[in-house]
Every structure is written in structure tokens, then in C-alpha cells.
Tab-separated table of C-alpha atoms in Angstrom:
chain	number	residue	atom	x	y	z
H	271	MET	CA	-31.587	24.702	6.290
H	272	THR	CA	-29.203	22.815	8.641
H	273	ASP	CA	-30.063	21.154	12.175
H	274	ARG	CA	-27.301	21.276	14.053
H	275	THR	CA	-28.815	19.643	17.225
H	276	PRO	CA	-28.164	15.999	17.745
H	277	LYS	CA	-30.785	14.361	16.211
H	278	LYS	CA	-31.513	11.218	17.738
H	279	LEU	CA	-31.604	7.890	15.531
H	280	THR	CA	-31.992	4.405	16.732
H	281	LEU	CA	-30.347	1.787	14.170
H	282	PRO	CA	-31.138	-0.827	11.953
H	283	LEU	CA	-32.375	2.536	9.467
H	284	THR	CA	-35.823	3.185	7.521
H	285	GLU	CA	-35.988	4.381	4.841
H	286	ASP	CA	-38.463	7.421	6.843
H	287	ALA	CA	-34.924	8.233	8.948
H	288	VAL	CA	-33.203	8.386	6.001
H	289	CYS	CA	-35.281	10.543	4.267
H	290	GLY	CA	-35.958	12.875	6.802
H	291	LEU	CA	-31.905	13.466	6.738
H	292	ARG	CA	-30.549	16.663	4.587
H	293	ALA	CA	-27.227	17.204	4.186
H	294	GLY	CA	-25.035	18.918	7.325
H	295	ASP	CA	-27.481	17.079	10.334
H	296	VAL	CA	-25.199	16.227	13.280
H	297	VAL	CA	-26.279	12.712	14.048
H	298	HIS	CA	-25.963	10.211	17.362
H	299	LEU	CA	-26.718	6.804	15.848
H	300	SER	CA	-27.363	3.932	18.950
H	301	GLY	CA	-27.728	0.399	17.986
H	302	PRO	CA	-26.053	-2.503	15.643
H	303	MET	CA	-23.153	-1.353	12.437
H	304	TYR	CA	-20.263	-3.143	10.772
H	305	THR	CA	-16.837	-2.389	9.586
H	306	ALA	CA	-16.002	-2.989	6.601
H	307	ARG	CA	-12.813	-1.302	4.603
H	308	ASP	CA	-10.615	-1.771	1.829
H	309	ALA	CA	-9.607	-5.815	2.079
H	310	ALA	CA	-13.457	-7.148	3.570
H	311	HIS	CA	-15.396	-5.464	0.867
H	312	GLN	CA	-12.994	-6.571	-2.340
H	313	ARG	CA	-14.284	-10.063	-0.584
H	314	LEU	CA	-18.326	-9.065	-0.220
H	315	MET	CA	-17.937	-8.432	-4.228
H	316	GLU	CA	-16.441	-11.417	-5.096
H	317	LEU	CA	-19.403	-13.359	-3.382
H	318	ILE	CA	-21.721	-11.170	-4.579
H	319	ARG	CA	-20.491	-12.159	-8.326
H	320	ALA	CA	-20.200	-15.767	-7.692
H	321	ASN	CA	-24.504	-16.108	-6.327
H	322	GLN	CA	-23.097	-16.646	-3.123
H	323	PRO	CA	-24.759	-15.347	0.305
H	324	LEU	CA	-23.258	-12.792	2.718
H	325	PRO	CA	-21.519	-13.003	6.046
H	326	ILE	CA	-23.512	-10.071	6.996
H	327	GLU	CA	-27.007	-9.179	6.301
H	328	LEU	CA	-27.597	-5.861	4.383
H	329	GLU	CA	-30.910	-4.315	5.252
H	330	GLY	CA	-31.540	-1.506	6.284
H	331	GLN	CA	-28.198	-2.375	7.782
H	332	VAL	CA	-25.113	0.657	8.388
H	333	ILE	CA	-20.919	-0.091	7.321
H	334	TYR	CA	-18.528	2.003	8.667
H	335	TYR	CA	-15.793	2.426	7.145
H	336	CYS	CA	-13.331	1.920	9.795
H	337	GLY	CA	-9.621	-0.593	10.798
H	338	PRO	CA	-9.348	0.273	14.684
H	339	THR	CA	-6.085	-0.401	17.123
H	340	PRO	CA	-6.073	-3.856	18.865
H	341	ALA	CA	-9.022	-3.834	22.177
H	342	PRO	CA	-6.065	-3.750	24.758
H	343	PRO	CA	-7.328	-5.039	27.961
H	344	GLY	CA	-10.574	-4.443	29.463
H	345	ARG	CA	-12.340	-2.246	26.347
H	346	PRO	CA	-14.146	-4.043	23.438
H	347	ILE	CA	-12.506	-1.705	20.688
H	348	GLY	CA	-9.455	0.252	20.535
H	349	ALA	CA	-8.854	3.498	18.413
H	350	ALA	CA	-11.655	3.672	16.317
H	351	GLY	CA	-11.859	6.877	14.042
H	352	PRO	CA	-13.117	6.799	10.086
H	353	THR	CA	-10.955	6.291	7.096
H	354	THR	CA	-11.572	7.557	3.719
H	355	SER	CA	-13.974	6.382	1.737
H	356	TYR	CA	-13.329	7.057	-1.785
H	357	ARG	CA	-11.181	3.557	-1.866
H	358	MET	CA	-15.085	1.943	-1.281
H	359	ASP	CA	-16.501	4.325	-3.842
H	360	ASP	CA	-16.807	1.444	-6.896
H	361	PHE	CA	-17.946	-1.423	-4.088
H	362	ALA	CA	-21.051	1.285	-2.367
H	363	PRO	CA	-22.998	1.677	-4.849
H	364	GLU	CA	-23.848	-2.501	-5.625
H	365	LEU	CA	-24.161	-2.782	-1.834
H	366	TYR	CA	-26.678	0.179	-1.662
H	367	ALA	CA	-28.620	-1.353	-4.251
H	368	LEU	CA	-28.754	-5.102	-2.409
H	369	GLY	CA	-30.415	-2.814	1.277
H	370	LEU	CA	-27.232	-1.304	2.567
H	371	ARG	CA	-29.268	1.936	4.015
H	372	GLY	CA	-25.721	3.687	4.849
H	373	THR	CA	-22.498	4.029	5.289
H	374	VAL	CA	-19.904	6.072	7.574
H	375	GLY	CA	-16.221	7.472	6.125
H	376	LYS	CA	-14.469	10.571	5.928
H	377	GLY	CA	-13.654	12.359	2.705
H	378	ASN	CA	-15.439	12.547	-0.332
H	379	ARG	CA	-17.606	10.778	-3.284
H	380	SER	CA	-17.474	9.303	-6.390
H	381	ALA	CA	-20.945	11.333	-8.536
H	382	ASN	CA	-21.494	7.061	-8.952
H	383	VAL	CA	-22.408	7.050	-4.615
H	384	ARG	CA	-24.315	9.973	-4.737
H	385	GLN	CA	-26.355	8.437	-7.543
H	386	ALA	CA	-26.879	5.567	-5.427
H	387	LEU	CA	-28.251	7.573	-2.669
H	388	LEU	CA	-30.771	9.182	-4.023
H	389	ARG	CA	-32.059	5.564	-6.631
H	390	HIS	CA	-32.484	3.337	-2.629
H	391	PRO	CA	-32.315	6.036	-0.831
H	392	GLY	CA	-29.381	5.808	1.546
H	393	VAL	CA	-27.222	7.986	3.665
H	394	TYR	CA	-23.483	8.613	4.159
H	395	PHE	CA	-22.791	10.002	7.430
H	396	VAL	CA	-18.989	11.802	8.365
H	397	ALA	CA	-17.213	10.680	10.950
H	398	VAL	CA	-14.935	13.662	12.438
H	399	GLY	CA	-11.842	11.822	11.149
H	400	GLY	CA	-8.210	11.097	14.006
H	401	ALA	CA	-11.648	11.130	16.073
H	402	GLY	CA	-10.798	7.816	17.074
H	403	ALA	CA	-10.480	7.739	20.779
H	404	LEU	CA	-13.561	9.578	21.130
H	405	LEU	CA	-15.594	7.236	18.781
H	406	SER	CA	-13.792	4.476	21.014
H	407	ASP	CA	-15.886	5.828	23.947
H	408	CYS	CA	-19.026	5.201	21.554
H	409	ILE	CA	-18.923	1.597	21.160
H	410	LYS	CA	-19.933	-0.236	23.881
H	411	SER	CA	-19.279	-3.406	21.817
H	412	ALA	CA	-17.623	-5.712	19.722
H	413	GLU	CA	-17.506	-8.559	17.524
H	414	VAL	CA	-15.778	-10.241	14.489
H	415	VAL	CA	-18.506	-11.948	12.724
H	416	ALA	CA	-16.257	-12.398	9.598
H	417	TYR	CA	-12.582	-12.564	8.360
H	418	PRO	CA	-10.638	-12.035	10.741
H	419	GLU	CA	-7.631	-13.203	9.213
H	420	LEU	CA	-7.591	-9.342	8.259
H	421	GLY	CA	-7.094	-8.313	11.147
H	422	PRO	CA	-7.982	-4.415	11.729
H	423	GLU	CA	-9.886	-5.323	8.454
H	424	ALA	CA	-12.400	-7.836	9.212
H	425	ILE	CA	-16.405	-7.771	9.592
H	426	ARG	CA	-17.452	-6.580	13.320
H	427	ARG	CA	-20.340	-6.107	14.484
H	428	LEU	CA	-20.567	-2.883	16.540
H	429	VAL	CA	-22.738	-1.766	18.775
H	430	VAL	CA	-23.094	2.190	18.769
H	431	GLU	CA	-24.571	4.223	21.851
H	432	ASP	CA	-24.683	8.228	20.358
H	433	PHE	CA	-21.646	8.417	18.070
H	434	PRO	CA	-21.086	11.301	16.945
H	435	VAL	CA	-21.365	11.277	13.106
H	436	ILE	CA	-22.678	14.830	10.351
H	437	VAL	CA	-24.834	13.937	7.174
H	438	GLY	CA	-22.490	14.377	4.449
H	439	TYR	CA	-24.835	13.339	1.465
H	440	ASP	CA	-28.652	12.561	1.671
H	441	CYS	CA	-31.271	10.912	-0.270
H	442	THR	CA	-32.397	14.241	-2.600
H	443	GLY	CA	-28.702	14.618	-3.738
H	444	GLY	CA	-27.391	17.632	-1.302
H	445	THR	CA	-24.291	17.278	-0.295
H	446	ALA	CA	-22.574	18.746	2.958
H	447	PHE	CA	-19.189	19.422	0.926
H	448	VAL	CA	-17.571	22.109	0.017
H	449	GLY	CA	-17.610	22.666	-3.681
H	450	GLU	CA	-19.562	19.943	-5.136
H	451	LYS	CA	-22.974	20.987	-6.449
H	452	ARG	CA	-26.414	18.849	-5.823
H	453	LEU	CA	-27.420	16.167	-7.725
H	454	GLY	CA	-30.495	16.836	-9.256
H	455	ASN	CA	-32.348	13.563	-10.426
U	232	MET	CA	34.631	8.508	20.744
U	233	ARG	CA	31.759	7.883	22.844
U	234	GLU	CA	29.749	4.862	21.918
U	235	ILE	CA	26.581	4.300	22.459
U	236	ASN	CA	24.176	1.000	22.042
U	237	VAL	CA	21.778	1.017	20.103
U	238	ALA	CA	20.108	-1.388	22.599
U	239	GLU	CA	19.003	2.043	23.593
U	240	ILE	CA	17.649	3.371	20.719
U	241	THR	CA	15.312	0.659	20.254
U	242	SER	CA	13.845	1.765	23.982
U	243	ALA	CA	14.016	5.135	23.013
U	244	VAL	CA	11.621	4.538	19.716
U	245	ALA	CA	9.402	1.980	21.646
U	246	GLU	CA	8.571	4.140	24.268
U	247	MET	CA	7.546	7.169	21.376
U	248	ALA	CA	6.099	4.747	19.371
U	249	ARG	CA	3.365	4.709	22.622
U	250	ARG	CA	3.355	8.138	24.158
U	251	ALA	CA	3.232	10.012	20.464
U	252	ASN	CA	0.607	7.453	19.140
U	253	VAL	CA	-1.464	9.056	22.627
U	254	GLU	CA	-0.479	12.651	23.549
U	255	LEU	CA	-0.587	15.167	20.397
U	256	PRO	CA	1.875	17.645	21.255
U	257	ALA	CA	0.605	20.480	23.366
U	258	ASP	CA	1.278	22.617	20.021
U	259	VAL	CA	-1.260	21.245	18.192
U	260	VAL	CA	-3.729	21.046	20.615
U	261	ASP	CA	-3.391	24.835	21.348
U	262	ALA	CA	-3.271	25.290	18.230
U	263	LEU	CA	-6.523	23.569	17.825
U	264	ARG	CA	-7.929	25.177	20.202
U	265	SER	CA	-6.637	28.962	18.706
U	266	ALA	CA	-8.460	28.076	15.335
U	267	ARG	CA	-11.459	26.963	17.221
U	268	GLU	CA	-12.321	30.393	19.513
U	269	ARG	CA	-11.573	32.021	15.690
U	270	GLU	CA	-14.075	29.909	13.124
U	271	VAL	CA	-17.135	31.484	12.354
U	272	SER	CA	-18.524	27.520	10.831
U	273	GLY	CA	-21.174	25.593	13.007
U	274	ILE	CA	-20.201	22.730	11.185
U	275	ALA	CA	-16.062	23.716	11.812
U	276	ARG	CA	-16.120	24.347	15.534
U	277	GLU	CA	-18.137	20.551	15.986
U	278	VAL	CA	-15.335	19.301	13.979
U	279	LEU	CA	-13.028	21.221	15.995
U	280	ASP	CA	-14.708	20.610	19.601
U	281	GLN	CA	-15.151	16.696	18.595
U	282	LEU	CA	-11.112	17.215	17.864
U	283	ILE	CA	-10.153	19.003	21.437
U	284	LEU	CA	-12.557	16.539	23.092
U	285	ASN	CA	-10.769	12.805	21.230
U	286	ALA	CA	-6.657	14.513	22.353
U	287	GLU	CA	-8.628	14.394	25.942
U	288	ARG	CA	-10.022	11.305	25.861
U	289	ALA	CA	-6.367	9.900	24.188
U	290	VAL	CA	-4.212	10.558	27.645
U	291	ALA	CA	-6.566	9.835	29.535
U	292	THR	CA	-7.865	5.853	28.545
U	293	ARG	CA	-4.627	5.574	26.795
U	294	LEU	CA	-6.218	4.679	23.035
U	295	PRO	CA	-4.547	6.362	20.663
U	296	LEU	CA	-5.610	9.600	18.767
U	297	CYS	CA	-6.502	7.720	15.397
U	298	GLN	CA	-6.834	3.811	14.439
U	299	ASP	CA	-4.584	4.963	11.281
U	300	THR	CA	-1.426	4.824	13.765
U	301	GLY	CA	0.866	5.036	11.076
U	302	VAL	CA	4.152	3.681	9.162
U	303	ALA	CA	6.884	4.373	11.385
U	304	ILE	CA	8.899	7.309	10.835
U	305	VAL	CA	12.246	7.820	11.897
U	306	PHE	CA	14.270	10.344	11.870
U	307	ILE	CA	18.190	10.348	13.434
U	308	ASP	CA	20.563	13.223	13.650
U	309	LEU	CA	23.774	11.040	14.612
U	310	GLY	CA	26.669	12.461	15.548
U	311	GLN	CA	29.777	12.033	13.470
U	312	ASP	CA	31.425	11.392	17.359
U	313	ALA	CA	29.250	9.085	18.339
U	314	HIS	CA	30.480	5.038	17.666
U	315	LEU	CA	26.688	3.184	17.595
U	316	ILE	CA	27.444	-0.381	19.322
U	317	GLY	CA	25.699	-3.438	20.335
U	318	GLY	CA	23.777	-4.850	16.211
U	319	GLY	CA	22.308	-2.649	13.339
U	320	LEU	CA	21.025	0.088	13.112
U	321	GLN	CA	17.582	-0.060	11.357
U	322	GLU	CA	17.443	-3.739	13.087
U	323	ALA	CA	17.117	-1.655	16.219
U	324	VAL	CA	15.228	0.783	15.644
U	325	ASP	CA	12.953	-2.089	14.070
U	326	GLU	CA	13.043	-3.417	16.964
U	327	GLY	CA	12.176	-0.431	19.288
U	328	VAL	CA	8.680	-0.462	16.117
U	329	ARG	CA	7.937	-3.756	17.093
U	330	GLN	CA	7.849	-3.776	20.733
U	331	GLY	CA	6.642	0.015	21.261
U	332	TYR	CA	3.226	-1.429	18.121
U	333	GLN	CA	2.700	-4.418	20.183
U	334	ALA	CA	2.851	-3.002	24.536
U	335	GLY	CA	1.008	-0.293	22.889
U	336	TYR	CA	-2.084	-1.581	21.663
U	337	LEU	CA	-1.385	0.160	18.285
U	338	ARG	CA	-2.280	-0.990	14.403
U	339	LYS	CA	-0.048	-2.273	11.989
U	340	SER	CA	-0.647	-0.918	9.122
U	341	MET	CA	2.194	-1.728	6.863
U	342	VAL	CA	1.616	-4.892	4.141
U	343	ARG	CA	4.710	-6.637	2.759
U	344	ASP	CA	4.090	-6.034	-0.912
U	345	PRO	CA	2.609	-2.867	-2.459
U	346	LEU	CA	0.753	-5.160	-5.447
U	347	ASP	CA	0.503	-8.981	-4.733
U	348	ARG	CA	-1.513	-7.098	-0.450
U	349	SER	CA	-2.399	-10.432	1.119
U	350	THR	CA	0.539	-10.263	4.051
U	351	ASN	CA	1.179	-7.738	7.343
U	352	THR	CA	3.942	-7.565	7.959
U	353	GLY	CA	2.559	-8.102	11.641
U	354	ASP	CA	4.902	-5.718	13.255
U	355	ASN	CA	4.560	-2.507	11.715
U	356	THR	CA	7.806	-2.387	10.523
U	357	PRO	CA	10.518	-1.748	8.564
U	358	ALA	CA	10.770	2.042	10.021
U	359	VAL	CA	11.812	4.513	7.535
U	360	ILE	CA	14.640	5.737	8.618
U	361	HIS	CA	15.856	9.328	7.629
U	362	LEU	CA	19.558	9.542	8.943
U	363	ARG	CA	21.160	12.115	8.586
U	364	LEU	CA	25.368	12.847	10.049
U	365	ILE	CA	25.925	16.039	12.771
U	366	PRO	CA	28.995	17.017	14.210
U	367	GLY	CA	29.021	16.279	17.976
U	368	ASP	CA	28.514	12.419	19.800
U	369	ARG	CA	24.346	12.975	20.393
U	370	VAL	CA	21.965	10.705	18.818
U	371	THR	CA	18.660	12.541	18.045
U	372	VAL	CA	15.967	11.442	17.178
U	373	HIS	CA	12.446	11.794	16.029
U	374	PHE	CA	9.867	9.344	16.064
U	375	ALA	CA	6.496	10.773	13.743
U	376	PRO	CA	4.135	8.083	13.005
U	377	LYS	CA	2.391	8.875	9.349
U	378	GLY	CA	-0.694	7.757	8.155
U	379	GLY	CA	-2.302	7.353	4.835
U	380	GLY	CA	-5.276	8.776	4.321
U	381	SER	CA	-2.929	12.380	4.647
U	382	GLU	CA	0.111	10.910	2.875
U	383	ASN	CA	-2.021	10.228	0.352
U	384	MET	CA	-3.051	13.729	-1.009
U	385	SER	CA	0.727	14.523	-0.759
U	386	ALA	CA	2.460	15.295	-4.134
U	387	LEU	CA	5.804	16.773	-6.406
U	388	TRP	CA	5.744	19.371	-8.791
U	389	MET	CA	9.302	19.782	-11.244
U	390	LEU	CA	7.580	24.137	-11.641
U	391	THR	CA	9.834	25.759	-14.809
U	392	PRO	CA	11.236	28.532	-12.795
U	393	ALA	CA	9.457	31.272	-13.878
U	394	GLN	CA	6.285	29.747	-11.841
U	395	GLY	CA	8.025	31.291	-9.347
U	396	ARG	CA	6.117	32.347	-6.076
U	397	GLN	CA	3.153	32.479	-7.575
U	398	GLY	CA	2.795	29.453	-9.199
U	399	VAL	CA	3.609	27.367	-5.650
U	400	THR	CA	1.506	29.087	-4.232
U	401	ASP	CA	-0.963	27.788	-6.647
U	402	ALA	CA	0.282	24.071	-7.144
U	403	ILE	CA	-0.436	23.751	-3.805
U	404	ALA	CA	-3.928	26.028	-3.238
U	405	ALA	CA	-4.439	23.564	-6.035
U	406	GLN	CA	-3.479	20.263	-3.694
U	407	ILE	CA	-5.835	20.741	-1.295
U	408	ALA	CA	-8.717	21.752	-2.819
U	409	ALA	CA	-9.011	19.431	-4.005
U	410	ALA	CA	-7.903	16.827	-1.786
U	411	GLY	CA	-11.063	18.767	-0.020
U	412	GLY	CA	-11.957	16.082	3.288
U	413	MET	CA	-10.023	13.248	2.273
U	414	PRO	CA	-6.541	14.339	4.448
U	415	CYS	CA	-8.227	15.072	7.329
U	416	PRO	CA	-7.999	19.018	7.933
U	417	PRO	CA	-7.174	20.862	9.255
U	418	LEU	CA	-3.528	19.650	7.645
U	419	VAL	CA	0.004	21.654	8.415
U	420	LEU	CA	1.746	21.482	5.441
U	421	GLY	CA	5.298	20.242	4.721
U	422	ILE	CA	6.431	22.181	2.062
U	423	GLY	CA	10.026	21.108	0.153
U	424	LEU	CA	11.388	23.823	-2.331
U	425	GLY	CA	13.884	23.754	-4.553
U	426	GLY	CA	17.058	20.748	-3.838
U	427	THR	CA	15.573	18.136	-6.439
U	428	PHE	CA	13.181	15.763	-6.752
U	429	GLU	CA	14.037	13.461	-3.843
U	430	LEU	CA	15.930	15.618	-1.907
U	431	SER	CA	12.401	17.762	-2.205
U	432	ALA	CA	9.969	15.627	-0.058
U	433	LEU	CA	12.691	14.334	2.236
U	434	LEU	CA	13.129	18.622	2.896
U	435	SER	CA	8.466	19.080	2.884
U	436	LYS	CA	8.216	15.772	5.448
U	437	ARG	CA	11.678	16.799	7.164
U	438	ALA	CA	9.659	20.630	7.575
U	439	LEU	CA	7.282	18.771	10.010
U	440	LEU	CA	9.563	18.198	12.136
U	441	ARG	CA	9.346	22.198	12.939
U	442	PRO	CA	7.039	22.878	15.906
U	443	LEU	CA	3.957	24.238	14.973
U	444	GLY	CA	3.112	27.694	13.043
U	445	GLU	CA	6.855	28.295	14.268
U	446	PRO	CA	8.188	30.521	11.191
U	447	SER	CA	11.489	30.070	9.414
U	448	PRO	CA	13.744	32.083	9.776
U	449	ASP	CA	14.813	33.085	6.696
U	450	PRO	CA	12.136	36.263	6.573
U	451	ASP	CA	11.362	35.475	2.858
U	452	VAL	CA	10.502	31.715	3.567
U	453	ALA	CA	8.325	32.346	6.533
U	454	GLN	CA	6.473	35.596	3.838
U	455	LEU	CA	5.941	32.404	1.690
U	456	GLU	CA	4.849	30.445	4.005
U	457	ARG	CA	2.237	33.171	5.733
U	458	GLY	CA	1.385	33.320	1.888
U	459	ILE	CA	0.586	29.800	0.742
U	460	LEU	CA	-1.202	29.422	4.732
U	461	ALA	CA	-4.112	32.338	3.169
U	462	ALA	CA	-3.881	30.655	0.618
U	463	VAL	CA	-4.747	27.232	1.660
U	464	ASN	CA	-7.558	28.671	4.187
U	465	GLN	CA	-9.364	30.727	1.523
U	466	THR	CA	-10.188	28.457	-0.324
U	467	GLY	CA	-12.912	27.154	2.948
U	468	VAL	CA	-12.402	23.530	2.581
U	469	GLY	CA	-12.384	23.796	6.329
U	470	PRO	CA	-12.235	20.626	9.487
U	471	MET	CA	-13.288	17.472	7.652
U	472	GLY	CA	-14.038	19.557	4.135
U	473	LEU	CA	-17.291	20.476	5.349
U	474	GLY	CA	-17.136	23.439	5.149
U	475	GLY	CA	-14.560	27.025	7.147
U	476	SER	CA	-12.132	29.064	7.817
U	477	THR	CA	-10.089	26.570	8.514
U	478	THR	CA	-8.492	24.389	6.468
U	479	ALA	CA	-4.659	24.522	7.564
U	480	LEU	CA	-3.503	24.583	10.962
U	481	ALA	CA	0.542	25.978	10.043
U	482	VAL	CA	2.778	25.716	7.184
U	483	HIS	CA	6.191	24.688	7.207
U	484	ILE	CA	8.704	25.294	4.092
U	485	GLU	CA	12.361	24.189	4.476
U	486	ARG	CA	14.531	25.510	1.025
U	487	HIS	CA	17.294	24.425	-0.769
U	488	PRO	CA	19.674	25.244	-3.508
U	489	CYS	CA	18.554	24.160	-7.203
U	490	HIS	CA	19.878	23.910	-10.498
U	491	ILE	CA	19.420	26.974	-12.491
U	492	ALA	CA	16.710	24.842	-14.864
U	493	SER	CA	14.133	23.638	-12.394
U	494	LEU	CA	11.781	24.667	-9.355
U	495	PRO	CA	11.672	21.040	-7.608
U	496	LEU	CA	8.568	21.375	-5.327
U	497	ALA	CA	7.111	18.810	-2.813
U	498	LEU	CA	4.598	18.761	-0.296
U	499	ASN	CA	3.801	16.012	2.355
U	500	VAL	CA	0.367	16.499	3.710
U	501	GLN	CA	-0.137	15.962	7.058
U	502	CYS	CA	-3.068	16.009	9.143
U	503	HIS	CA	-4.504	17.141	12.439
U	504	SER	CA	-3.219	14.776	14.322
U	505	ALA	CA	0.575	15.588	13.740
U	506	ARG	CA	1.946	13.328	16.269
U	507	HIS	CA	5.801	13.423	16.768
U	508	MET	CA	7.639	12.989	19.218
U	509	THR	CA	11.642	13.116	19.608
U	510	ALA	CA	14.853	11.485	22.416
U	511	VAL	CA	18.414	13.243	23.007
U	512	LEU	CA	20.825	10.354	23.433
């Protein structure tokens, strides 16, 4: 059973909040989350392998796979929809193991990522790809916190309000995607 | 011989880059609205509602529709009685891209080297230009920014002639089913059928310029378009891969004669943000 009335969640996420989510739920997120995509993930992994501290706290946090357009005058950020998540699939399990609670992106993910959600537990949210202006309206502030030289790929700390997402994969093995089976424990 | 200064092409490209990334064409908005009416899946309706609202918010805020403001694809139909003056064509188009992406606060998404990805070209150049000589003295410039997510799900097959219509339909439907939510469905599918290896790919992109859902003028090709659209929508992939009857909004095929041994088939996958704009100089 899924619930299509938006469920409101505050970020960062608690384990209880994650465990209450089921694939297909419509959720509105409010609070802080971090953007990171291909290049930022590579840098985070280099730090993890070198046992160096990370530029962001991961515990309970949500990473949004997003490379926004430049902020026009008077707005905190430009268009800010999700990018395709599978390119981050090799990195995500390790980040979930370090305390990351959720990711936001678009499209299907690997079995390894889905297994990581069962173990830790975690959640994968789908934001509507191409809804860049609509999602930008839900972002109240944005601040570059690492790798400014990466431009759109820098890590930004966003504060969002009623940011609409759909649970793609939950921590019980459920999936919202067509053609995929539930994962067993 | 009519003289046209390439500075006019620069201005046209700059304006189209700014506007095409913000204003979703009316034919695409209409297709999203009719899909919303037909769609039976609740989650699919939620996604389509967000996309229709997004098109409205983009115009109201002047924010781009999507943060992926694309590779700048520019189709130019150059009348052979027109004489371009004032500089090189590639430079003029690139200058338009540079100005438009800067002034429009659009994302610069081009890396200089496909393997060493550390350097962004900084201004979203170079544009990819497809030039065609046509009769007359006008210059028609189509601007179509193309996002990476959907481009990545495109494909090309050299089928055997015996595979025929069924082989074509099966290849496209299987590709779209495997792509799932990754290319941002609902999609527009540009298909190049026939020609050669490289021509089929170009035809598949050119097919995306046709007004959405306008059938091929050839009845046989139009029938194939309907058959592929039905097969793709029967996959059930749905908007963003979350299920539903709206996986593609339209299928456009450009057909070309080919070698007796060959059946080239190219699929250019276009997301729902099917942005394009045209200027005639």
C-alpha cells in the first residue's frame, strides 16, 4: 500500500522516519540537504580512501544529485532538478555505510545501492526530472560549502521547504519502479 | 546573391538559447496536458502535474525549465543564394551560445576533453552544428538544447533487412524499457530509419525538430510511428519510470533509402523537456 497524500518530513532524517517510508509514498521534505554529483563524489571517495575528514557531516543527512544553473539576481539558486542517479551507484553504498540516510535523484539504481538501503537503513527518493523551476521554488537558501571550483558540481548546502519527492526504494526492499522486483532480506 | 552578416546569426542564437531553455513549446505543453487527462496511474498524474506546473513556473520566474540546459545543437538550413559575410559561421554560432548562456544564467555543461574531464569550456561552446544547403536565399536556424540524461539512452543498430518492421519496433521498445526512468520519460523519440550508419543518427536528431505528434507525411511511415508509440507505451515504464501509460508523447521517424544489405536504425531519445526554437533570417 502506498500513500499519495504528501507525508511531511523534516531533515536531517531519523532512522524511525526512514523506516516509516514505503516505495511510492509522496513526501515533502523540509530542512537542510547537500548537493553533490559526479565530480564531488569522486573527491569525497578520494578523502574516504585516504582516511581524511569529509567537508560535510553525513550522519542522518540527505544528498541531492543536482548541478543547478547559476543563480540569477535575487534568487538563491537557479533551476535545480535532479540528475540521473545511476552514475553515483558505485559511491552510494559506502556513503550510506558512513551514516548517509537518503539520496535524491532520478531513475533506477543498482542492486548494490538497494542492498545498502536494507542494511543501514536508508531511502532513495525520486524527484521529478526536468522540474527544475518548480523545485527551485522550494529551495530557500543555497551556500557552497566545498569545491567551489567545480561550478555547478560544487557541494552546496540547501535549505528546502516542502520539496516534493517520491520514495523510489525503501529500506524493506520495496521499489516504485516498473519492471523491478522487491528485494529480499 | 543576398548578403547576410553572421552577426545576425549570433543574435538569433543568443536569443533562442535564452528563450528555448525557459519557454516549453506549446505543442509539448499540450501533449503533457492530454497525457494527464488520459493517464490512469495516480503517481503518473502526480509527475505530469508537476511537469505542467514547472512549465508555468519557468515562464513566471524566467528560470530554465531544467538545470541541464544542454549541448547547444544548431541546425542551419542555408539557402544557396545567400552569402554569409562578416566572419566564420562556427565562430558566429559559438558567440551566440556564449552570450545566450551567460545572459540567461544557463548552465555550462561542456568539458573540453571527454576523458580528462577537469576543464569545462566555460561558455557551453562549441555548438554542434548541422548544416544543410537548400534552394533560396534565406537562412533558417533551429536551436535545440539537448540534455545529457536522455542523450545517454540513445542507440544505433545495424539491423538485417529481414528484421523489418517488427525488428525495428522490438529494438526501440526494448531500449526504452531498459532505460526505465533514466532518460526522464515521458519521451519524444526521434528515429532515423535507413541511410547509412552516420546518416541514420543525424536523421534521428533531425526528426525531433518536427512539431510534436505531427505524423510523417508518408502513410507507411506514419503507421510505423503509431505502432512504435503503442509498443513503447505498452511497456508501462510511465513518467519518470514510476509506471503509467505515458512513456512517450510522440514518435517521429525520418526515413531514407539505404543499401540492399543494410537496415540502419538510430534512436535519439528526447526527454519531456523537448526544447526547440526556430529563427528565419
